[in-house]
Amino acid sequence: AQKVTQAQTEISVVEKEDVTLDCVYETRDTTYYLFWYKQPPSGELVFLIRRNSFDEQNEISGRYSWNFQKSTSSFNFTITASQVVDSAVYFCALSEPDKDSWGKLQFGAGTQVVVTP
Amino acid sequence: KAGVTQTPRYLIKTRGQQVTLSCSPISGHRSVSWYQQTPGQGLQFLFEYFSETQRNKGNFPGRFSGRQFSNSRSEMNVSTLELGDSALYLCASSTGGGVEGEQFFGPGTRLTVL
């Protein structure tokens, strides 16, 4: 069963528009970690953020912000005032350490973001 | 600090051959995980090594194997290659657990099986 769902396959925006990427996860563990990674055309996955299940505080880092809501099992990601360099595939991932699987990230299918000038 | 390095970056093999991919983690990192990325299946976990021991394994056939050396460098091997093994193979390193456990990825090895 898919544990991380990214329902949006592709989102196209014009530069300076905001874009929100949805991520819904599924776990029975009380302790878990959620991640967002960016994969530009070069292929390397770039770490953006980690959030643990006990910290529901939203976070903002520059133009990036994250909204974590345990009640809806969602961890959404917003890029404010998008730029062409934001064009990439963005992955949401889940880690369930209670299963002694720190090294196992379960990824969603990814959302392709296309930002046009 | 140098990042995660993977060699080779590109590889072309034919069906039935075997291949070995290499990953050097960030200095001080003891955990190395491997992932396969294909257009159809997305990013899938292969296995994780920590202090030379396989700690976790994904749902892949026995043709996929790996190992980790005392210096934390890791290799993965795929025997009897099939067309479906064509993929981007990504390696990630981390300190090994706890709150420091986020994974940092290498550039990947793109394997093409003809």
XYZ file of C-alpha atoms in Angstrom:
231
model
C 0.000 0.000 0.000
C 1.221 3.443 -0.862
C 2.237 5.170 2.326
C 2.912 8.554 0.810
C 0.547 10.041 -1.713
C 1.305 13.018 -3.882
C -1.825 13.377 -5.924
C -0.549 16.158 -8.158
C 1.513 14.800 -11.011
C 2.445 18.139 -12.518
C 1.841 21.774 -11.653
C 2.571 24.572 -14.081
C 2.786 28.159 -12.922
C 4.020 31.473 -14.201
C 6.939 33.040 -12.406
C 6.033 34.874 -9.169
C 2.933 32.779 -8.612
C 2.669 30.709 -5.454
C 2.504 26.956 -5.734
C 1.411 24.432 -3.106
C 2.356 20.776 -3.260
C 0.191 18.299 -1.400
C 1.463 15.299 0.534
C -0.695 12.826 2.422
C 0.921 10.048 4.410
C -0.192 6.915 6.175
C 1.380 5.367 9.254
C 0.324 3.704 12.485
C 3.495 4.701 14.276
C 3.475 7.501 16.805
C 7.056 8.447 15.989
C 7.845 9.156 12.385
C 9.628 11.660 10.202
C 8.515 13.442 7.086
C 10.797 14.887 4.463
C 10.717 16.938 1.324
C 13.342 16.559 -1.372
C 13.861 18.433 -4.612
C 15.155 16.705 -7.725
C 16.336 19.118 -10.427
C 17.001 17.855 -13.961
C 20.535 16.907 -12.934
C 19.019 14.042 -10.957
C 20.486 14.557 -7.510
C 17.968 14.630 -4.660
C 18.370 17.753 -2.578
C 17.188 17.677 1.029
C 14.782 20.503 1.882
C 13.249 19.759 5.260
C 12.666 17.109 7.924
C 9.813 17.248 10.388
C 9.168 14.815 13.235
C 5.729 13.683 14.292
C 5.857 15.551 17.578
C 6.483 18.923 16.039
C 3.488 20.355 14.269
C 4.880 23.842 14.052
C 4.795 25.209 10.570
C 8.110 26.260 9.171
C 9.242 28.939 6.808
C 12.601 29.076 5.101
C 12.920 31.917 2.670
C 10.352 31.388 -0.050
C 9.582 27.876 1.173
C 7.033 27.027 3.837
C 5.609 23.789 5.167
C 2.267 23.038 6.767
C 2.173 19.882 8.880
C -1.252 18.721 10.087
C -1.410 15.400 11.904
C -5.202 15.548 12.032
C -5.349 15.180 8.261
C -2.030 13.306 7.865
C -0.779 15.970 5.548
C 2.541 17.726 5.088
C 2.102 20.323 2.397
C 4.803 22.461 0.845
C 4.381 25.959 -0.558
C 6.766 27.886 -2.751
C 6.018 31.578 -2.603
C 6.792 33.851 -5.559
C 8.060 30.966 -7.669
C 11.125 31.319 -9.859
C 12.280 29.425 -12.929
C 14.990 27.769 -10.810
C 12.241 26.131 -8.766
C 11.400 23.933 -11.740
C 12.044 20.391 -10.545
C 10.376 17.279 -9.241
C 9.531 17.470 -5.559
C 9.232 14.358 -3.437
C 7.624 13.877 -0.079
C 8.954 10.959 1.986
C 8.219 9.123 5.221
C 10.556 7.400 7.663
C 9.236 5.083 10.375
C 12.082 4.517 12.831
C 10.007 2.399 15.221
C 10.416 -0.366 12.703
C 14.178 0.021 13.051
C 14.279 1.433 9.589
C 16.037 4.744 9.912
C 17.649 4.215 6.575
C 14.448 3.531 4.693
C 12.666 6.446 3.133
C 9.317 5.753 1.529
C 8.760 8.240 -1.243
C 5.679 9.557 -2.896
C 5.439 9.566 -6.673
C 6.654 13.131 -6.898
C 5.187 16.326 -8.289
C 6.758 17.971 -11.324
C 6.760 21.762 -10.931
C 7.185 23.789 -14.098
C 7.748 27.499 -13.695
C 7.657 29.553 -16.867
C 8.931 33.129 -17.193
C 32.754 18.541 3.545
C 32.661 16.600 0.308
C 29.262 15.232 -0.613
C 28.225 11.723 -1.487
C 30.015 10.454 -4.559
C 28.906 7.692 -6.868
C 30.822 5.952 -9.590
C 30.415 5.459 -12.406
C 27.889 8.121 -13.356
C 26.732 6.321 -16.473
C 26.853 2.689 -17.424
C 25.639 0.669 -20.374
C 25.357 -3.091 -20.061
C 23.651 -5.890 -21.926
C 21.154 -8.390 -20.613
C 22.681 -11.178 -18.597
C 25.739 -9.222 -17.536
C 26.417 -8.121 -14.009
C 27.273 -4.684 -12.707
C 28.830 -3.149 -9.599
C 28.088 0.388 -8.502
C 30.062 2.263 -5.898
C 29.110 4.865 -3.321
C 31.356 6.882 -1.022
C 29.421 8.524 1.820
C 30.035 11.843 3.472
C 32.960 11.623 5.853
C 31.760 10.474 9.260
C 28.533 8.975 7.981
C 28.106 5.311 8.809
C 24.847 4.537 7.063
C 24.470 4.065 3.331
C 21.138 3.433 1.645
C 20.467 2.568 -1.962
C 17.420 3.464 -4.036
C 16.279 2.628 -7.525
C 14.404 5.240 -9.517
C 12.419 4.343 -12.621
C 9.652 6.214 -14.444
C 7.195 3.433 -13.735
C 7.927 2.551 -10.124
C 9.335 5.810 -8.843
C 11.854 5.827 -6.017
C 12.148 2.477 -4.324
C 14.302 1.492 -1.385
C 16.795 -1.273 -2.100
C 18.754 -1.728 1.122
C 20.607 0.028 3.891
C 23.972 -0.734 5.402
C 25.203 0.463 8.755
C 28.628 -0.412 10.135
C 29.130 -3.090 7.478
C 25.838 -4.821 8.265
C 22.697 -4.838 6.189
C 20.114 -3.274 8.457
C 17.164 -3.125 6.139
C 16.162 -4.534 2.790
C 13.512 -3.581 0.270
C 11.419 -5.855 -1.871
C 13.870 -6.684 -4.628
C 15.008 -10.066 -5.983
C 18.191 -11.706 -4.798
C 19.979 -10.528 -7.949
C 20.398 -7.242 -6.108
C 22.995 -7.342 -3.397
C 25.276 -4.988 -1.609
C 27.997 -4.637 0.921
C 29.686 -2.019 3.016
C 33.341 -1.751 3.836
C 35.015 -0.687 7.062
C 35.515 2.823 5.700
C 31.712 3.018 5.126
C 32.026 2.943 1.351
C 29.377 0.764 -0.190
C 28.908 -1.216 -3.355
C 25.810 -2.683 -4.861
C 25.810 -5.479 -7.361
C 23.177 -6.561 -9.818
C 23.666 -9.937 -11.431
C 22.022 -11.318 -14.552
C 20.817 -7.925 -15.686
C 17.352 -7.543 -17.133
C 15.971 -4.757 -19.302
C 13.825 -3.643 -16.370
C 16.926 -2.930 -14.299
C 17.546 0.174 -16.380
C 17.234 2.957 -13.842
C 18.888 5.721 -11.910
C 20.504 4.202 -8.826
C 20.838 6.650 -5.982
C 22.929 6.272 -2.911
C 22.329 8.217 0.279
C 24.383 8.569 3.405
C 23.496 9.569 6.923
C 25.022 9.438 10.357
C 22.939 6.376 11.036
C 19.938 7.280 13.053
C 18.423 9.510 15.647
C 17.556 13.094 14.956
C 20.614 13.415 12.777
C 19.325 10.792 10.434
C 18.415 12.810 7.387
C 19.850 11.364 4.233
C 22.054 13.154 1.767
C 21.992 11.829 -1.762
C 24.661 11.399 -4.380
C 24.248 12.290 -8.060
C 23.303 8.741 -8.980
C 24.455 6.164 -11.479
C 22.344 5.876 -14.583
C 22.314 2.280 -15.722
C 21.070 1.339 -19.160
C 20.548 -2.323 -19.972
C 20.353 -3.192 -23.661
